[in-house]
XYZ file of C-alpha atoms in Angstrom:
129
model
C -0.630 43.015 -32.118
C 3.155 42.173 -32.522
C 4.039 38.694 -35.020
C 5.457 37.350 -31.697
C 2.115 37.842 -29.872
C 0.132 36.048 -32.443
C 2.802 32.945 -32.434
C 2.388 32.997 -28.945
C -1.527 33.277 -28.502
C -1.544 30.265 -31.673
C 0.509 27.765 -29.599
C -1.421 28.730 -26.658
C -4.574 28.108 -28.462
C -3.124 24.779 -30.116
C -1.730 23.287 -26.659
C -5.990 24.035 -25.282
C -7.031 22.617 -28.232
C -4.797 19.536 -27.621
C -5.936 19.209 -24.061
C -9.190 18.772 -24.947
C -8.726 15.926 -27.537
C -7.178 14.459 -24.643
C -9.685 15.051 -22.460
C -12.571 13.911 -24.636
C -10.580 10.487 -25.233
C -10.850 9.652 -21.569
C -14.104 10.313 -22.445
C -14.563 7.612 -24.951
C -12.397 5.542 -23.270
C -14.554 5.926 -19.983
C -17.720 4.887 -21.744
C -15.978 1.955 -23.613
C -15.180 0.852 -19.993
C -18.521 1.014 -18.951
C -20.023 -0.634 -21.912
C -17.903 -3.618 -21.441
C -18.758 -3.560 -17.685
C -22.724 -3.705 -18.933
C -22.027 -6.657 -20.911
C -20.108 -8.196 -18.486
C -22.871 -8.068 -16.273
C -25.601 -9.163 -18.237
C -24.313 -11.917 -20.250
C -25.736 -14.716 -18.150
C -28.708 -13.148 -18.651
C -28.441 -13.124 -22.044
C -27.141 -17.059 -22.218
C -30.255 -17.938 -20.543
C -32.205 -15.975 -22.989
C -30.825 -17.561 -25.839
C -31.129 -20.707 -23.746
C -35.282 -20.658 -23.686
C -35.675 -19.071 -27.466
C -33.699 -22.114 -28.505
C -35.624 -24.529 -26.335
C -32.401 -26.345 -24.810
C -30.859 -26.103 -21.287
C -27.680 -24.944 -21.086
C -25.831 -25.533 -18.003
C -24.725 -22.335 -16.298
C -22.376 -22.018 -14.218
C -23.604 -19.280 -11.373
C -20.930 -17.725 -9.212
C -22.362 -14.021 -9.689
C -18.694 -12.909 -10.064
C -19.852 -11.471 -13.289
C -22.268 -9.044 -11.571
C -19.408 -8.329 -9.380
C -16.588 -7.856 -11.900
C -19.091 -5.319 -14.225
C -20.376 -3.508 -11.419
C -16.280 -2.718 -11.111
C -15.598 -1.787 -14.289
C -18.778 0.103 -14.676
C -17.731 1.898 -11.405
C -13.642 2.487 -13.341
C -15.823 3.993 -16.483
C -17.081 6.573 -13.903
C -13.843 7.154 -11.742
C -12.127 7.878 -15.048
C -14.317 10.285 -16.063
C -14.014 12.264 -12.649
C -10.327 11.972 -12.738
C -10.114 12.753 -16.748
C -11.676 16.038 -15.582
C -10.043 16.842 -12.844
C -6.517 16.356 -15.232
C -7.989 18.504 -17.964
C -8.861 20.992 -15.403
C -5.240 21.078 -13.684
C -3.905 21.029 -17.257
C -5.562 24.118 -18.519
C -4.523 26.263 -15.350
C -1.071 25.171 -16.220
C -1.326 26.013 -19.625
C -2.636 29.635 -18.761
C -0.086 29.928 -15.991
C 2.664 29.183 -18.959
C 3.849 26.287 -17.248
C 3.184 22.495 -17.656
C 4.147 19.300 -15.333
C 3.309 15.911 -16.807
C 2.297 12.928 -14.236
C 1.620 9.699 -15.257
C -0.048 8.771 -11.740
C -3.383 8.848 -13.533
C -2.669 6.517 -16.825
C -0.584 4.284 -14.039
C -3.326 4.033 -11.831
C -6.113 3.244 -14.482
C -3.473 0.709 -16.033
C -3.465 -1.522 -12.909
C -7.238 -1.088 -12.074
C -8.031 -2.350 -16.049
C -5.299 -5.236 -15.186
C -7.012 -5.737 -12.193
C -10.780 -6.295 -14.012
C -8.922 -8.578 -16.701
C -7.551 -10.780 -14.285
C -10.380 -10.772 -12.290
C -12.431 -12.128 -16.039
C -9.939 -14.583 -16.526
C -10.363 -16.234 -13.417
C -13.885 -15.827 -13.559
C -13.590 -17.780 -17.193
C -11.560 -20.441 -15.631
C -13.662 -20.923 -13.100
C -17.103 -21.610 -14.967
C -15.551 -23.560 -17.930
């Protein structure tokens, strides 16, 4: 094998190698969105726990836009994963193909649907306080 061949098949290897660290954040990132969507969800359930082991009422405020909001961001986690796949996926057959196009329509998209859920918690906050 030539010195040129085994630059060639390193950087190829490296640039795979780099696409799944990316891939495997979306990962993380997926789940983190889907843990916070859990909590979301139950945290009037949890108030009112804390409410009876403490032997006081407090006054909640009952709207159910918190299952709402975490059922949405539960639902993002699992959306990003699909399309965190799909990008790895269409960024390895570039990489093999020796040719790669960058989009942002997927980090664009998940930016506006995270706005989105945040607004949606803030008025959600404003709204029961």
């Amino acid at each position: 094998m030539k010195i040129q061949d085994q630059e060639n098949t390193k950087q190829h290897t490296g640039d795979h190698l780099a696409n799944e660290r990316t891939f495997l954040a979306w990962i993380r990132t997926s789940i983190g969105i889907m843990g916070f969507g859990f909590v979301v969800m139950k945290f009037s359930l949890f108030i009112k726990q804390i409410s009876a082991a403490l032997g006081s009422k407090v006054p909640l405020h009952q709207t159910g836009d918190s299952r709402i909001i975490g059922i949405f961001l539960v639902a993002l986690g699992a959306i990003t994963i699909i399309c965190s796949y799909l990008r790895y996926n269409s960024t390895k057959e570039q990489l093999n193909q020796g040719v790669y196009y960058h989009s942002t329509l997927f980090v664009k998209v998940l930016t506006a649907l995270v706005f989105i859920a945040s607004i949606l918690l803030l008025l959600y906050l404003i709204k029961t306080t």
